[in-house]
Coordinates of C-alpha atoms in Angstrom, one line a residue:
Chain A
X1 CA 8.8 -126.4 -97.7
X2 CA 6.1 -128.9 -97.8
X3 CA 7.2 -132.5 -99.3
X4 CA 5.1 -134.8 -101.7
X5 CA 6.4 -138.4 -102.2
X6 CA 4.7 -140.0 -105.0
X7 CA 5.5 -143.6 -105.5
X8 CA 3.8 -146.2 -108.2
X9 CA 3.7 -147.5 -111.5
X10 CA 2.3 -146.6 -114.9
X11 CA 0.4 -149.7 -115.2
X12 CA -0.8 -150.1 -119.1
X13 CA -2.6 -149.4 -121.3
X14 CA -6.0 -150.6 -122.9
X15 CA -8.9 -149.5 -125.7
X16 CA -6.7 -148.8 -128.0
X17 CA -7.1 -149.7 -131.9
X18 CA -4.1 -151.9 -131.8
X19 CA -1.3 -153.4 -129.1
X20 CA 2.2 -152.7 -129.6
X21 CA 2.2 -150.0 -127.1
X22 CA 4.6 -147.5 -125.3
X23 CA 4.0 -144.3 -123.2
X24 CA 6.3 -141.6 -122.8
X25 CA 5.5 -139.2 -119.8
X26 CA 6.6 -136.0 -118.2
X27 CA 5.7 -134.4 -115.2
X28 CA 4.8 -130.7 -115.2
X29 CA 4.3 -128.4 -112.4
X30 CA 4.0 -125.3 -111.3
X31 CA 6.9 -122.7 -110.0
X32 CA 6.2 -123.2 -106.5
X33 CA 7.3 -126.7 -107.0
X34 CA 10.6 -128.3 -107.3
X35 CA 11.8 -132.2 -107.8
X36 CA 14.2 -133.2 -105.2
X37 CA 14.7 -136.6 -106.4
X38 CA 13.4 -138.7 -109.3
X39 CA 13.0 -138.5 -113.1
X40 CA 11.2 -136.1 -114.6
X41 CA 9.9 -137.7 -117.4
X42 CA 10.9 -141.1 -119.3
X43 CA 9.7 -143.8 -121.5
X44 CA 8.0 -147.5 -121.0
X45 CA 8.7 -150.5 -122.6
X46 CA 7.4 -151.5 -125.7
X47 CA 4.4 -154.7 -124.9
X48 CA 2.8 -156.4 -127.4
X49 CA 0.3 -158.5 -125.2
X50 CA 0.1 -162.3 -126.2
X51 CA -3.6 -162.8 -125.4
X52 CA -4.8 -159.6 -123.3
X53 CA -6.3 -156.3 -124.6
X54 CA -4.4 -154.3 -122.2
X55 CA -0.5 -153.5 -123.1
X56 CA 1.6 -153.6 -119.3
X57 CA 4.1 -151.5 -118.8
X58 CA 4.7 -151.4 -114.9
X59 CA 7.0 -148.4 -115.6
X60 CA 7.9 -147.4 -112.2
X61 CA 7.4 -143.9 -110.8
X62 CA 9.2 -142.6 -107.9
X63 CA 8.9 -138.7 -107.6
X64 CA 10.0 -136.3 -104.1
X65 CA 8.5 -132.7 -104.9
X66 CA 9.2 -130.2 -102.4
X67 CA 6.9 -126.7 -102.3
X68 CA 5.7 -123.4 -101.4
X69 CA 2.3 -123.5 -102.3
X70 CA -0.8 -125.4 -103.8
X71 CA -1.0 -123.9 -107.0
X72 CA 0.6 -125.9 -109.7
X73 CA 0.3 -129.0 -108.0
X74 CA 1.8 -131.6 -110.6
X75 CA 0.5 -133.6 -113.4
X76 CA 1.5 -136.3 -115.5
X77 CA 1.7 -135.4 -119.4
X78 CA 1.3 -138.7 -120.9
X79 CA 1.9 -139.7 -124.8
X80 CA 0.7 -143.3 -125.8
X81 CA 2.8 -144.3 -129.2
X82 CA 2.2 -147.2 -131.6
X83 CA 5.2 -149.6 -132.5
X84 CA 4.2 -151.5 -135.9
X85 CA 5.9 -154.6 -136.8
X86 CA 8.0 -152.8 -138.7
X87 CA 9.6 -150.6 -135.6
X88 CA 7.9 -147.5 -136.5
X89 CA 6.6 -145.6 -134.2
X90 CA 3.2 -143.4 -134.2
X91 CA 1.7 -141.3 -132.1
X92 CA -1.5 -142.6 -130.8
X93 CA -2.9 -140.2 -128.1
X94 CA -2.2 -137.6 -125.4
X95 CA -3.3 -137.2 -122.4
X96 CA -3.0 -135.6 -119.0
X97 CA -3.9 -136.6 -115.3
X98 CA -3.3 -134.3 -111.8
X99 CA -1.0 -136.3 -109.5
X100 CA -3.8 -137.3 -107.1
X101 CA -4.1 -134.5 -103.9
X102 CA -4.6 -136.5 -100.9
X103 CA -2.6 -139.0 -99.3
X104 CA -2.9 -142.5 -99.8
X105 CA -3.4 -145.5 -102.4
X106 CA -5.2 -144.2 -105.9
X107 CA -5.7 -146.2 -108.8
X108 CA -6.3 -143.8 -111.9
X109 CA -7.9 -144.1 -115.4
X110 CA -6.4 -141.7 -117.8
X111 CA -8.3 -140.8 -120.5
X112 CA -6.7 -140.0 -123.7
X113 CA -7.4 -138.4 -127.1
X114 CA -5.6 -137.3 -130.3
X115 CA -5.8 -134.1 -132.7
X116 CA -8.3 -135.2 -135.7
X117 CA -7.3 -133.7 -139.2
X118 CA -8.9 -132.9 -142.6
X119 CA -10.5 -135.8 -144.4
X120 CA -7.4 -136.1 -146.6
X121 CA -5.2 -136.3 -143.2
X122 CA -7.5 -139.0 -141.9
X123 CA -7.4 -141.5 -145.1
X124 CA -3.0 -140.9 -144.5
X125 CA -3.5 -142.0 -141.4
X126 CA -5.7 -145.0 -142.1
X127 CA -3.5 -146.4 -145.0
X128 CA 0.2 -144.8 -144.8
X129 CA 0.3 -144.8 -140.9
X130 CA 1.8 -141.5 -139.0
X131 CA -0.5 -138.8 -137.1
X132 CA -1.1 -135.6 -136.7
X133 CA 0.7 -134.3 -133.8
X134 CA 0.4 -131.0 -132.0
X135 CA 3.3 -128.6 -132.3
X136 CA 3.3 -127.8 -129.0
X137 CA 2.7 -131.0 -126.5
X138 CA 2.5 -128.9 -123.4
X139 CA -1.2 -127.8 -124.5
X140 CA -2.7 -131.0 -123.4
X141 CA -3.2 -129.3 -119.8
X142 CA -3.5 -125.5 -120.8
X143 CA -7.4 -124.9 -120.6
X144 CA -6.9 -121.6 -122.4
X145 CA -5.8 -122.8 -125.8
X146 CA -7.5 -126.6 -126.4
X147 CA -10.8 -124.8 -127.8
X148 CA -8.9 -124.3 -131.0
X149 CA -8.6 -128.5 -131.3
X150 CA -10.9 -131.2 -132.8
X151 CA -10.1 -134.4 -131.5
X152 CA -10.8 -138.2 -131.4
X153 CA -10.9 -140.5 -128.4
X154 CA -8.7 -143.1 -127.7
X155 CA -8.3 -145.2 -124.9
X156 CA -6.9 -145.2 -121.6
X157 CA -4.3 -144.9 -119.7
X158 CA -4.1 -146.8 -115.8
X159 CA -2.0 -145.9 -113.0
X160 CA -1.6 -146.8 -109.5
X161 CA 0.2 -144.3 -107.0
X162 CA 0.6 -143.8 -103.9
X163 CA 1.0 -140.4 -102.6
X164 CA 2.7 -139.2 -98.7
X165 CA 3.0 -135.9 -97.9
X166 CA 4.8 -134.3 -95.4
X167 CA 5.2 -131.0 -93.0
X168 CA 1.5 -129.5 -94.7
X169 CA -0.2 -129.0 -91.5
X170 CA 2.6 -126.5 -91.0
X171 CA 1.0 -124.5 -93.5
X172 CA -2.4 -125.4 -92.4
X173 CA -3.2 -127.7 -95.6
X174 CA -5.8 -130.2 -94.5
X175 CA -5.8 -133.6 -96.2
Chain B
X1 CA 12.1 -138.0 -72.3
X2 CA 11.3 -138.8 -75.9
X3 CA 13.5 -138.9 -78.8
X4 CA 12.5 -138.1 -82.2
X5 CA 13.5 -140.4 -84.8
X6 CA 15.6 -140.4 -87.4
X7 CA 14.1 -143.2 -89.0
X8 CA 11.0 -145.4 -90.0
X9 CA 10.6 -148.7 -90.2
X10 CA 8.5 -150.6 -92.9
X11 CA 7.9 -154.5 -91.9
X12 CA 6.2 -156.7 -94.4
X13 CA 5.1 -160.2 -94.4
X14 CA 2.9 -162.2 -96.8
X15 CA 3.2 -164.4 -99.7
X16 CA 3.6 -165.0 -103.1
X17 CA 0.4 -166.9 -104.1
X18 CA 0.1 -168.3 -107.2
X19 CA 0.5 -167.7 -111.1
X20 CA -2.2 -167.5 -113.8
X21 CA -0.2 -168.5 -116.9
X22 CA -2.0 -170.2 -119.9
X23 CA 0.9 -171.4 -122.4
X24 CA 2.9 -174.0 -119.8
X25 CA 2.6 -176.1 -116.4
X26 CA 5.5 -175.4 -114.7
X27 CA 7.3 -172.3 -113.0
X28 CA 9.8 -171.1 -110.3
X29 CA 10.4 -167.6 -109.4
X30 CA 13.2 -166.0 -107.8
X31 CA 12.3 -162.7 -106.0
X32 CA 14.4 -159.7 -105.0
X33 CA 13.9 -156.2 -103.5
X34 CA 15.2 -153.0 -105.2
X35 CA 15.4 -150.2 -102.5
X36 CA 16.8 -146.7 -102.8
X37 CA 20.3 -145.5 -101.7
X38 CA 18.3 -144.6 -98.3
X39 CA 17.1 -147.5 -97.3
X40 CA 18.7 -150.7 -95.8
X41 CA 16.9 -154.5 -94.9
X42 CA 17.2 -154.8 -91.4
X43 CA 15.7 -158.6 -91.0
X44 CA 14.6 -161.4 -93.7
X45 CA 16.0 -162.6 -96.9
X46 CA 16.5 -159.7 -99.8
X47 CA 16.5 -162.4 -102.5
X48 CA 15.2 -165.9 -103.0
X49 CA 13.9 -168.5 -105.1
X50 CA 10.5 -170.4 -105.1
X51 CA 10.0 -174.0 -105.1
X52 CA 9.3 -175.7 -109.0
X53 CA 5.5 -175.4 -109.0
X54 CA 3.1 -177.3 -111.2
X55 CA -0.5 -176.8 -112.4
X56 CA -2.8 -179.5 -111.5
X57 CA -4.7 -181.3 -113.9
X58 CA -8.1 -179.3 -113.2
X59 CA -9.1 -176.7 -116.3
X60 CA -8.0 -173.2 -115.5
X61 CA -5.9 -174.4 -112.1
X62 CA -3.3 -171.8 -111.5
X63 CA 0.4 -172.3 -110.6
X64 CA 0.5 -172.5 -106.7
X65 CA 3.5 -171.4 -104.5
X66 CA 2.1 -170.1 -101.0
X67 CA 5.9 -168.8 -100.8
X68 CA 6.5 -166.6 -97.7
X69 CA 8.0 -163.1 -97.6
X70 CA 9.0 -161.4 -94.6
X71 CA 11.1 -158.3 -94.3
X72 CA 12.0 -155.2 -92.6
X73 CA 13.4 -152.5 -94.2
X74 CA 14.5 -148.8 -92.2
X75 CA 14.8 -145.8 -94.4
X76 CA 15.1 -142.3 -93.6
X77 CA 13.5 -141.1 -96.8
X78 CA 10.6 -142.2 -98.6
X79 CA 12.7 -142.1 -101.5
X80 CA 13.9 -145.5 -103.1
X81 CA 10.3 -147.2 -101.7
X82 CA 10.9 -150.9 -102.0
X83 CA 10.2 -152.7 -105.1
X84 CA 9.5 -156.6 -105.5
X85 CA 11.2 -158.1 -108.4
X86 CA 10.1 -161.4 -109.5
X87 CA 12.0 -163.3 -112.5
X88 CA 10.1 -166.5 -113.5
X89 CA 11.5 -169.2 -115.1
X90 CA 10.8 -173.0 -116.1
X91 CA 11.5 -175.7 -118.2
X92 CA 10.4 -175.4 -122.2
X93 CA 9.9 -178.8 -124.2
X94 CA 13.2 -179.2 -124.8
X95 CA 14.1 -179.4 -121.2
X96 CA 16.0 -176.2 -121.1
X97 CA 15.6 -173.5 -118.6
X98 CA 14.0 -170.7 -120.2
X99 CA 12.9 -167.2 -118.9
X100 CA 9.0 -167.0 -118.5
X101 CA 8.3 -163.1 -117.3
X102 CA 9.6 -160.8 -114.7
X103 CA 7.4 -158.4 -113.3
X104 CA 7.5 -156.0 -110.7
X105 CA 5.4 -153.8 -108.2
X106 CA 6.3 -151.7 -105.1
X107 CA 5.2 -152.7 -102.0
X108 CA 2.2 -151.1 -100.5
X109 CA 2.9 -148.1 -98.5
X110 CA -0.9 -148.2 -96.7
X111 CA -0.7 -150.3 -93.5
X112 CA -3.2 -153.5 -94.0
X113 CA -3.5 -156.0 -96.1
X114 CA -3.0 -155.9 -100.0
X115 CA -3.7 -158.3 -102.7
X116 CA -1.6 -157.4 -105.4
X117 CA -2.0 -158.8 -109.3
X118 CA 1.6 -158.4 -111.2
X119 CA 1.4 -158.9 -115.0
X120 CA 4.5 -161.2 -116.3
X121 CA 6.7 -160.0 -119.3
X122 CA 9.4 -161.2 -121.0
X123 CA 11.5 -159.4 -123.8
X124 CA 11.3 -160.1 -127.2
X125 CA 13.6 -161.5 -129.8
X126 CA 14.8 -158.5 -132.3
X127 CA 13.2 -160.5 -135.4
X128 CA 11.3 -163.6 -136.2
X129 CA 14.5 -165.6 -137.4
X130 CA 15.8 -164.8 -133.5
X131 CA 12.3 -165.7 -132.1
X132 CA 13.1 -169.1 -134.1
X133 CA 16.7 -169.8 -132.8
X134 CA 15.6 -169.0 -129.3
X135 CA 13.1 -171.6 -129.4
X136 CA 14.9 -174.1 -130.8
X137 CA 18.5 -173.4 -128.9
X138 CA 16.7 -172.8 -125.7
X139 CA 18.2 -169.4 -125.3
X140 CA 15.7 -167.0 -125.2
X141 CA 16.2 -163.6 -124.5
X142 CA 16.0 -162.7 -121.3
X143 CA 17.9 -158.7 -119.1
X144 CA 21.7 -159.5 -117.8
X145 CA 20.0 -157.9 -114.6
X146 CA 16.2 -158.8 -113.9
X147 CA 16.5 -155.5 -111.5
X148 CA 16.4 -153.5 -114.0
X149 CA 13.0 -154.0 -114.7
X150 CA 12.2 -151.7 -111.3
X151 CA 14.4 -148.6 -113.0
X152 CA 13.0 -145.9 -115.2
X153 CA 16.2 -145.7 -117.2
X154 CA 16.5 -147.5 -120.1
X155 CA 13.4 -148.9 -120.4
X156 CA 12.4 -147.2 -123.7
X157 CA 15.2 -149.9 -125.7
X158 CA 12.8 -152.6 -124.3
X159 CA 10.5 -154.7 -126.5
X160 CA 7.9 -157.4 -124.5
X161 CA 5.4 -159.6 -124.9
X162 CA 3.4 -160.0 -121.4
X163 CA 1.9 -163.0 -120.4
X164 CA 0.8 -164.4 -117.1
X165 CA 0.1 -162.5 -113.6
X166 CA 1.6 -163.4 -110.6
X167 CA -0.7 -162.7 -107.3
X168 CA 1.4 -161.5 -104.1
X169 CA -0.4 -160.7 -100.7
X170 CA 1.4 -158.1 -98.5
X171 CA 0.8 -157.1 -95.1
X172 CA 2.1 -153.9 -94.1
X173 CA 3.3 -152.3 -90.9
X174 CA 4.7 -149.1 -90.6
X175 CA 6.5 -147.7 -87.6
X176 CA 7.7 -144.1 -86.8
X177 CA 6.6 -142.7 -89.8
X178 CA 3.9 -140.6 -88.3
X179 CA 6.5 -139.0 -85.7
X180 CA 8.5 -137.8 -88.9
X181 CA 5.5 -135.8 -90.3
X182 CA 4.7 -138.4 -92.7
X183 CA 1.1 -138.3 -93.6
X184 CA 0.2 -141.6 -95.9
X185 CA -3.6 -141.5 -95.4
X186 CA -6.1 -138.7 -95.3
X187 CA -8.2 -137.7 -92.6
X188 CA -11.6 -139.0 -94.4
X189 CA -9.7 -142.8 -95.6
X190 CA -11.9 -145.4 -96.7
X191 CA -11.3 -147.9 -93.9
X192 CA -9.0 -150.4 -95.2
X193 CA -11.4 -152.8 -96.0
X194 CA -12.1 -151.0 -99.4
X195 CA -9.7 -149.2 -101.9
X196 CA -10.1 -145.7 -103.3
X197 CA -10.7 -146.6 -106.7
X198 CA -12.2 -144.6 -110.1
X199 CA -13.9 -148.3 -110.4
X200 CA -16.4 -149.1 -107.3
X201 CA -16.2 -152.9 -106.9
X202 CA -17.6 -154.6 -103.5
X203 CA -15.4 -154.3 -100.2
X204 CA -13.8 -157.2 -100.0
X205 CA -11.7 -158.8 -97.0
X206 CA -8.4 -157.1 -98.1
X207 CA -7.5 -154.7 -100.8
X208 CA -7.3 -155.7 -104.2
X209 CA -5.1 -153.7 -106.8
X210 CA -5.9 -155.5 -110.3

C-alpha cells in the first residue's frame, strides 16, 4: 500500500464581505483510500482580524493516508462561516480543493461560492442574516449534479500544505 | 554491509528574526515544539524564551529578536511533524505582563532555507465588559497551555483577534528519509531558489511563505 502524508495549515480566508470568520473542513476521498492517522474533519477558531483583510486561522492539518489506487485522491471540503457580534453563525460559502498530487510544498488558494436564492431570499439574507444552504454539502465536489445550482462568488481560503509520498514507485507511479 | 535505517533525522537551525506589530513597542516570545508520539528531540532546546525586544525610533520599525533556534529530531513516521509554537508577551500601559499573541507553524519539510511569516492571534474576551475588566486589571484572556494552538481538537470554541506577524527563518536538512522510501520533492521540482505557488513571484534567495 502506498502512503501519503499531508502536513500543513489552513492559513486563513480573505475576500469575504465581513471578517469574524471560521472554517469547517472535512476530507473526502475514494474507496481505495484510508486515513491511518489524523483527524478527518475539524473546525477552525473564529478570527476577527484587527487590521488585516485576511482572517487568520493557522489551523494545523496532519493526515496520514494509505491507498491502493490513484482514483479518489483526497480532497478538502471547506465551508466558511461568519460569526456576528451576537454570536450567531451563518454560512458564507462552500469550496473544495484537491490535496496536491506532487510531493513538496504547495500554497493553495481555494475559491469559494455560495448558493444564490430567489430575490426574496436574497433580501432576507441582506436584512435578517442567515443564508441558503445546500441540503447535501457533499454536492460541492460532485461534477454530475452542480448544473442545477445558481451560485455567487465569495472569497478565498488559503492553505499551505506539504505532501510526502511513500512507496508509489513500487506501483510504477511517477511524480 | 548496509543496514536499513529505521528512523530518519530532521535537523533544523535558524532564527526568530523579527515581529511586525503596530499597537505596541516591546515583546518577548516563548517558543516550544509540538511533536507527535513517533518523534523525539535528539539535541537542542525544546523550549525557551527570547530577550525582551523593543522597536527602534524609526517609523515602521519591526521588533528585532535575531534569536537562534537549533534542534534535531528523530522520527519513525512523518505524522506528528514538529510545529513551532510561539507565545508573545509584553508590558501593557499599567506595567502588567500581558499576552500579545500566539502563533504556530509547521517546520518546513523540504531541505533548504525557508522564511515563514507566522500570524499572531490572541483570545478575545466573551463580552465588552470582560474586555474592559481585562484591560483595567491587566489580566487578559490567555490559553492555559499555549500548545493547544498546534492541535485540531477544541479549536472551534476559541474566538481570537489576529494582529501582527513573527518572521522565522528555518534551515532544514533531512537524513535517511529517502532510504525509508519517503519522497518529499517531485522529480521535476523547481530549484530551491523559487517556490511552488499559484502566485508567481520573482525568485528570491530563500523560499518565502507569507
